[in-house]
Tab-separated table of C-alpha atoms in Angstrom:
chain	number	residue	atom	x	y	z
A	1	UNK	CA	-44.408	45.078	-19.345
A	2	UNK	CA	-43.833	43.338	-22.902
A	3	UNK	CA	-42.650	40.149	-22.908
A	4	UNK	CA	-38.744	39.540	-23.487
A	5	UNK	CA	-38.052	37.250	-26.346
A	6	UNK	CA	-40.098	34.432	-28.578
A	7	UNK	CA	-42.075	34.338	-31.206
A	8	UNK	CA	-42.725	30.934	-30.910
A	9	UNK	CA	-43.649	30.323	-26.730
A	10	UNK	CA	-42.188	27.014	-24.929
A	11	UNK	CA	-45.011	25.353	-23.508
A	12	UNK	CA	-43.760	25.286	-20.258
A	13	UNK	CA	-45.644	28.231	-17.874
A	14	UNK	CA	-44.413	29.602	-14.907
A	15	UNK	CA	-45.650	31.777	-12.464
A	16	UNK	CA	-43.691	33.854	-9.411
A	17	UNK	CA	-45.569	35.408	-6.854
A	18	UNK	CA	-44.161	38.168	-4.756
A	19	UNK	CA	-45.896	41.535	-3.160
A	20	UNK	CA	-43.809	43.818	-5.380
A	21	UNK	CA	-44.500	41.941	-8.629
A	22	UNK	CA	-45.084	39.013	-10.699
A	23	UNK	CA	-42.761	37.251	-12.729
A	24	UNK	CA	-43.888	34.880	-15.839
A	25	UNK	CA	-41.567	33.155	-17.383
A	26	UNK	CA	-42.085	30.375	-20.502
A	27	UNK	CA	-39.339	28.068	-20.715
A	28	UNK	CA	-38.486	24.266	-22.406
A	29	UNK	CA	-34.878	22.826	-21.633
A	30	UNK	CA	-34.930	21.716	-25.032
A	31	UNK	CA	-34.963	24.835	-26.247
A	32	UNK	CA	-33.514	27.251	-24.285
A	33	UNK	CA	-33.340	29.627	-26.855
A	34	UNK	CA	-36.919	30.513	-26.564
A	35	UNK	CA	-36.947	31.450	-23.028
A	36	UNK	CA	-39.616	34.232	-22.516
A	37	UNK	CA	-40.178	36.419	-19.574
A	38	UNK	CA	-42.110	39.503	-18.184
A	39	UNK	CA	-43.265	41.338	-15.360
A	40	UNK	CA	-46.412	42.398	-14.271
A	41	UNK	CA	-46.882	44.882	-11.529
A	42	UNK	CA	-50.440	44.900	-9.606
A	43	UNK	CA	-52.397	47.599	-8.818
A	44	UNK	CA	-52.506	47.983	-4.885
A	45	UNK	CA	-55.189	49.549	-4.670
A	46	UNK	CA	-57.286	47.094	-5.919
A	47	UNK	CA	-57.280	43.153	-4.797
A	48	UNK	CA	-55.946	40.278	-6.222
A	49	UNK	CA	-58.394	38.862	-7.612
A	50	UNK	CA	-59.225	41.543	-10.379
A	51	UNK	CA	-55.537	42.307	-10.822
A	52	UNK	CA	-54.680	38.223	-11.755
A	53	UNK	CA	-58.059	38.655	-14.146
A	54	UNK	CA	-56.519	41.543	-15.602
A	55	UNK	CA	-53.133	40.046	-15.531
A	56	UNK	CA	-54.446	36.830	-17.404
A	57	UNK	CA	-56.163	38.879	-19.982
A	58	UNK	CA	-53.158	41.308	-20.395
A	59	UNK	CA	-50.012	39.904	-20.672
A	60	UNK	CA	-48.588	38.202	-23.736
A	61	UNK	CA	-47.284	34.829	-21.953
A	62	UNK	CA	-50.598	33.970	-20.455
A	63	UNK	CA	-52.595	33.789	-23.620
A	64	UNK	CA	-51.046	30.660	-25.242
A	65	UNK	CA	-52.149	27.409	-22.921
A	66	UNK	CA	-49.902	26.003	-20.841
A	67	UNK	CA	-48.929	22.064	-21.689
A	68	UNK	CA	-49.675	19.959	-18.433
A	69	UNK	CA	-49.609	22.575	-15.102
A	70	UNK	CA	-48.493	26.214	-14.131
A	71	UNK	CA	-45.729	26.374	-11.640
A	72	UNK	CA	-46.895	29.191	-9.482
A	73	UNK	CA	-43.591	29.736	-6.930
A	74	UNK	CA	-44.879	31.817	-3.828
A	75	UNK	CA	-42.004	34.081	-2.257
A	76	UNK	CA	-43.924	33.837	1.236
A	77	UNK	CA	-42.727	33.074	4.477
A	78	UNK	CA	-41.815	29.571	5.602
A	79	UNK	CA	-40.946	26.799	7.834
A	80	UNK	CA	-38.399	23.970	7.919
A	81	UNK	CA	-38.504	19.894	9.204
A	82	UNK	CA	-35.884	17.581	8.841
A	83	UNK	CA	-36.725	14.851	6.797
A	84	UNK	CA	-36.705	12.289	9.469
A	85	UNK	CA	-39.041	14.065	11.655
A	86	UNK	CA	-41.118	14.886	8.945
A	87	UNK	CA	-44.769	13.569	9.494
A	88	UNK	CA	-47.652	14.694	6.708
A	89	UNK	CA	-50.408	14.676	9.101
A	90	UNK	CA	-48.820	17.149	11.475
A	91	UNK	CA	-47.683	20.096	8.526
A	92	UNK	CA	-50.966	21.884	9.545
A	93	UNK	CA	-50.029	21.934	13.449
A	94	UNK	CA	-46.676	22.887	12.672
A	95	UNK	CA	-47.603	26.067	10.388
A	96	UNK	CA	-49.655	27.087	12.162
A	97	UNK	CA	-47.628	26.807	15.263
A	98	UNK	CA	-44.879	29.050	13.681
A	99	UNK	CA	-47.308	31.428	12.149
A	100	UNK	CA	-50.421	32.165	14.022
A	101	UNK	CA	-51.439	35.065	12.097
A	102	UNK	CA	-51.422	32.966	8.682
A	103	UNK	CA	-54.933	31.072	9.655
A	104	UNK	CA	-56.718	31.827	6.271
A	105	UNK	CA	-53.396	30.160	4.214
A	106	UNK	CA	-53.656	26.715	2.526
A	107	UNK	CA	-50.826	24.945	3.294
A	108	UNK	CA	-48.334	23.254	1.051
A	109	UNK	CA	-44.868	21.081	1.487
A	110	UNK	CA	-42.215	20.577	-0.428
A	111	UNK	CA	-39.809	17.341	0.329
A	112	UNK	CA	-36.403	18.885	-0.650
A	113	UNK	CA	-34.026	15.804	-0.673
A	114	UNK	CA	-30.589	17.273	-1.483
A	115	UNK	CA	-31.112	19.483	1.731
A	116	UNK	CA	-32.407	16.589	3.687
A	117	UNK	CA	-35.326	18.775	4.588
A	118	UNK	CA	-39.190	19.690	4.083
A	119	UNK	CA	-40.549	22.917	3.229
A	120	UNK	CA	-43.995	23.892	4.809
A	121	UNK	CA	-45.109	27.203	3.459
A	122	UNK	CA	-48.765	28.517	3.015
A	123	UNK	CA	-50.675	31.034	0.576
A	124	UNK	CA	-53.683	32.779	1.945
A	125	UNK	CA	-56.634	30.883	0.022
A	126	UNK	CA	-58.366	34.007	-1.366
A	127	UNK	CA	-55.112	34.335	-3.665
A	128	UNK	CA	-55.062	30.256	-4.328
A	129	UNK	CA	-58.498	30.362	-5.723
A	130	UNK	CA	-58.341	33.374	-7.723
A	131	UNK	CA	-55.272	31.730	-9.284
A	132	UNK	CA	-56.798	28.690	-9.954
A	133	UNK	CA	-59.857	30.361	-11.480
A	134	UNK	CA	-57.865	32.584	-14.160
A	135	UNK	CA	-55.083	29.934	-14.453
A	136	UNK	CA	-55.828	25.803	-15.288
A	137	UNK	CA	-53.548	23.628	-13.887
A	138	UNK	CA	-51.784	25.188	-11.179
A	139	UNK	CA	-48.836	23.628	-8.896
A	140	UNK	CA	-47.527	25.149	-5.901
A	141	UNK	CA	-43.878	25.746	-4.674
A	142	UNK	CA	-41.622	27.850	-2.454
A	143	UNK	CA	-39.422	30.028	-3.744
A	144	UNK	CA	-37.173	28.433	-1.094
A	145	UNK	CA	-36.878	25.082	-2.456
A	146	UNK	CA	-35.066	25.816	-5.326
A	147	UNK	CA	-32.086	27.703	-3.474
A	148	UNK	CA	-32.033	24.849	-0.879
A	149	UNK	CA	-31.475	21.989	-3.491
A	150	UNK	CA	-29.050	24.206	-5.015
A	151	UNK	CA	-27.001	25.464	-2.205
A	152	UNK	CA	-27.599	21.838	-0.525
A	153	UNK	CA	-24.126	20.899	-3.078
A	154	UNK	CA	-22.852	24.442	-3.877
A	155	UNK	CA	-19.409	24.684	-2.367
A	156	UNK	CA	-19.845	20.960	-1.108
A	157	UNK	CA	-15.931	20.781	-1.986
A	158	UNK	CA	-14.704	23.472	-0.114
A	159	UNK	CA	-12.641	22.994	3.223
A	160	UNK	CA	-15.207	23.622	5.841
A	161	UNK	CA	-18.424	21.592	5.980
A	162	UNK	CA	-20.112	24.883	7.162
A	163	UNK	CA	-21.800	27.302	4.187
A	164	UNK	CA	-23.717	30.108	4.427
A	165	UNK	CA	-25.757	31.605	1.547
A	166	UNK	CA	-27.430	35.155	1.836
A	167	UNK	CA	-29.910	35.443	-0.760
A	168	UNK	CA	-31.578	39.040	-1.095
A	169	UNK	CA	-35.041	39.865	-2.759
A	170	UNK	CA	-37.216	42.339	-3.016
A	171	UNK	CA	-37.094	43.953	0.488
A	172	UNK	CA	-35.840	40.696	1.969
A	173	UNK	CA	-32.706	38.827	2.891
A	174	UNK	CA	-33.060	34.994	3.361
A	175	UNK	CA	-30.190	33.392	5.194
A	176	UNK	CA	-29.467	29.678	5.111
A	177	UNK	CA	-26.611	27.389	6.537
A	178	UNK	CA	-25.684	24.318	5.586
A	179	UNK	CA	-23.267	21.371	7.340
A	180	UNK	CA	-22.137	19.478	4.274
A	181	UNK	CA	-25.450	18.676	2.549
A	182	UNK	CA	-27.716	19.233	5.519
A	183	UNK	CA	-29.696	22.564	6.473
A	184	UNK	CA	-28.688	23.859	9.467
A	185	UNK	CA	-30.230	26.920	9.853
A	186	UNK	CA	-32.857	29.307	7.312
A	187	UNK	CA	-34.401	32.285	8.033
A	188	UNK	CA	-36.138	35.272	6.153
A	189	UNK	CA	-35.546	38.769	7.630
A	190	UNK	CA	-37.093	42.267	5.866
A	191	UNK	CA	-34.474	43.982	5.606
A	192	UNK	CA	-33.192	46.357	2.326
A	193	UNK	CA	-30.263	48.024	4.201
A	194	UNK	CA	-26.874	46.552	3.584
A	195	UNK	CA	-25.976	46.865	7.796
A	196	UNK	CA	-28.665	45.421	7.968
A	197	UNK	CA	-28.324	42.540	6.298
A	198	UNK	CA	-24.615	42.252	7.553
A	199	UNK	CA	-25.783	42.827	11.151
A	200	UNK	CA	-28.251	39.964	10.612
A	201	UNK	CA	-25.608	37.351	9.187
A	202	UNK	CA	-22.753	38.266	11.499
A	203	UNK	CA	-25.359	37.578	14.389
A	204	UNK	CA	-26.093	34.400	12.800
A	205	UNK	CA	-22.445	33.548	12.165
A	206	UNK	CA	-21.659	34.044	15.795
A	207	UNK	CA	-24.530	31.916	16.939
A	208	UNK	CA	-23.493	28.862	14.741
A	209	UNK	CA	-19.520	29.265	15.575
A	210	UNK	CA	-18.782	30.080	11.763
A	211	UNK	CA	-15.006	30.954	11.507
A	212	UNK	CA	-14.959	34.470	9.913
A	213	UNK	CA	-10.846	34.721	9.667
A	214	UNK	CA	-8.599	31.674	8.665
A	215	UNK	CA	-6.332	29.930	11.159
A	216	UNK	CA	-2.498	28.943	10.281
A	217	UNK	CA	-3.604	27.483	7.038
A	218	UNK	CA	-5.000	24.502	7.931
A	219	UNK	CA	-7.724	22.886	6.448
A	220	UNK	CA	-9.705	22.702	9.619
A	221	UNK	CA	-9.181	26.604	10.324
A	222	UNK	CA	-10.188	27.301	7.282
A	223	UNK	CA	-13.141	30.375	6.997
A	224	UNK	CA	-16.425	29.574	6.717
A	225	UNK	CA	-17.580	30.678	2.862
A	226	UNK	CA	-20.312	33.137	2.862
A	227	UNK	CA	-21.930	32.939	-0.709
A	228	UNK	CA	-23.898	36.311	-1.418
A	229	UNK	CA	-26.924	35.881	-4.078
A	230	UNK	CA	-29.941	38.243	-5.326
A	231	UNK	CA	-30.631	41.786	-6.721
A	232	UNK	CA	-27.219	42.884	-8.349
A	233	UNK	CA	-26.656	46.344	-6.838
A	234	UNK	CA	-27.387	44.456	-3.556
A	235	UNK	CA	-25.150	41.734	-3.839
A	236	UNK	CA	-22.452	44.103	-4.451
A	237	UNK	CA	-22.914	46.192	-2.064
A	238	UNK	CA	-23.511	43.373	0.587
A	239	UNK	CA	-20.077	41.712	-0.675
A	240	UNK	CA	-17.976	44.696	-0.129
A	241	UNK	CA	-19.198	45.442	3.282
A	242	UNK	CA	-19.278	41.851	4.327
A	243	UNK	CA	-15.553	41.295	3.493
A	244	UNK	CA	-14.879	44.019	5.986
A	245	UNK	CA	-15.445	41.256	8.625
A	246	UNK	CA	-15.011	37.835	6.274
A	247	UNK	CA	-12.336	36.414	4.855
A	248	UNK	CA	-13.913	33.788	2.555
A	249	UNK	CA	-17.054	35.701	0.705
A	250	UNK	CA	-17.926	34.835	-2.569
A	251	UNK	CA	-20.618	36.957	-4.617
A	252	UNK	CA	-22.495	34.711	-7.071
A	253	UNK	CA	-22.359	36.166	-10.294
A	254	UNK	CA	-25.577	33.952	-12.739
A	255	UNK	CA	-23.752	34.989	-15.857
A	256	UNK	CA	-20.705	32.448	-14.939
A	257	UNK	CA	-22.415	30.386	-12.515
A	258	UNK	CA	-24.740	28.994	-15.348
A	259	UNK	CA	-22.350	29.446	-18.191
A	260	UNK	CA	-23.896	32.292	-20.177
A	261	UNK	CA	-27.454	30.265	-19.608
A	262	UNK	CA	-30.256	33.129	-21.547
A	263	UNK	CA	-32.455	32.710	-17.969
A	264	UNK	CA	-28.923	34.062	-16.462
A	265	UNK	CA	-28.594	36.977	-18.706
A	266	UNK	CA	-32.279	38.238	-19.183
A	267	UNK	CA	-32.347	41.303	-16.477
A	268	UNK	CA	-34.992	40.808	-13.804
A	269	UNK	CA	-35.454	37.303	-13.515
A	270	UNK	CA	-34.972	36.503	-9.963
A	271	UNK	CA	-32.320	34.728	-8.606
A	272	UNK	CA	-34.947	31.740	-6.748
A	273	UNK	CA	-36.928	31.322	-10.355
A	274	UNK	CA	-33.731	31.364	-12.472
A	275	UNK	CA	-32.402	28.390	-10.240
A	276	UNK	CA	-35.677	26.778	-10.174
A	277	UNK	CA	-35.661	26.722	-14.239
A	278	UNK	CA	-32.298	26.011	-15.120
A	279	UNK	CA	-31.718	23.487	-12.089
């Protein structure tokens, strides 16, 4: 897929890697104008390694160097520490523990501050060192540690401490809850039906004692906000149905969430790398 945009390439790379596709993206805050972004869709019938050569060799935004590293963000599965718990030496134990199946991942953390949490997520190491030998400088991230610094305040000022935010990729729906600032509960569900997806959050709303339906009008019985993010004909769709059983749902549209940012109007950028640019 042709790039979208520049001429003249930022200097800043980035990299997101899903099953269904990979996103590049160039991008300098101070100059925004030049954003730059494409797609490239492996072959899946061959591995990784030959498609990233081919990718590397192919596409547009790959063939001007990067200045300092490439921000590769991996959409994978992952886990979730408080930050007072969180102990360095025991991220291996801990992945592992929640994914036994992942034992030929590298492992990675992210401290997320705002969320007063740690991301531990992992990328099998096949994939890690063919990026690293088609691509100089690479830096790992979730794609989950973006949307946690930014929901960690989004909303903060509403009545209820409690937030959720339902974030759909791909063929996935992540779910997180907040308490104020602090993560509550996150989890990552496949799921590409909008019952689905409804089923999921209403189970997790009932778990967690959300309030789906205002009280008399008191700020204390006010409804918990559900914020819906993602895929446009999703989000939609998962808005409408949801405020069959919500009161307080709230689809995030980028265009005015980011004031009219370019990242925010360019079609296919993903919701996770669009917040992990402009935030």
């Amino acid at each position: 897929m042709s790039a979208i945009n520049p001429p003249a390439l930022p200097e800043h790379l980035y990299i997101r890697l899903s099953d269904e596709r990979i996103c590049i993206a160039r991008y300098d805050a101070l100059r925004p104008a030049a954003f730059a972004f494409s797609v490239f869709r492996p072959e899946h019938s061959k591995p990784l390694g030959p498609n990233l050569i081919h990718m590397a060799e192919s596409e547009e935004l790959l063939k001007a160097p990067a200045r300092g590293s490439t921000y590769v963000l991996i959409d994978t599965p992952a886990t979730y520490v408080p930050l007072a718990d969180f102990q360095e030496s025991e991220c291996e134990t801990l992945y592992r523990f929640c994914f036994p199946k992942h034992n030929q991942h590298r492992i990675f953390y992210d401290v997320v501050g705002a969320a007063d949490s740690v991301v531990i997520f992992g990328l099998r190491e096949e994939i890690c060192q063919a990026l690293e030998n088609a691509i100089d400088n690479v830096i790992y991230a979730s794609s989950h540690t973006a949307l946690l610094r930014h929901f960690a305040t989004k909303g903060a000022n509403v009545c209820t401490a409690q937030r959720f935010f339902i974030n759909l990729h791909e063929k996935a729906t992540d779910i997180y809850v907040f308490d104020h600032n602090r993560l509550t509960l996150a989890n990552t569900f496949a799921s590409e039906d909008v019952m689905d997806t409804i089923y999921y959050a209403l189970n997790i709303a009932s778990q967690t004692g959300a309030r789906l339906t205002a009280g008399d009008g008191t700020p204390a019985l006010a409804a918990t906000p559900f914020y819906v993010s993602g895929e446009e004909s999703r989000r939609l769709a998962v808005s409408r149905e949801m405020r069959r059983f919500a009161d307080e749902v709230i689809a995030i549209q980028p265009t005015a969430e980011f004031n009219r940012h370019v990242i925010a109007g360019t079609p296919g950028v993903p919701y996770d790398l669009m917040v992990h640019l402009i935030g």
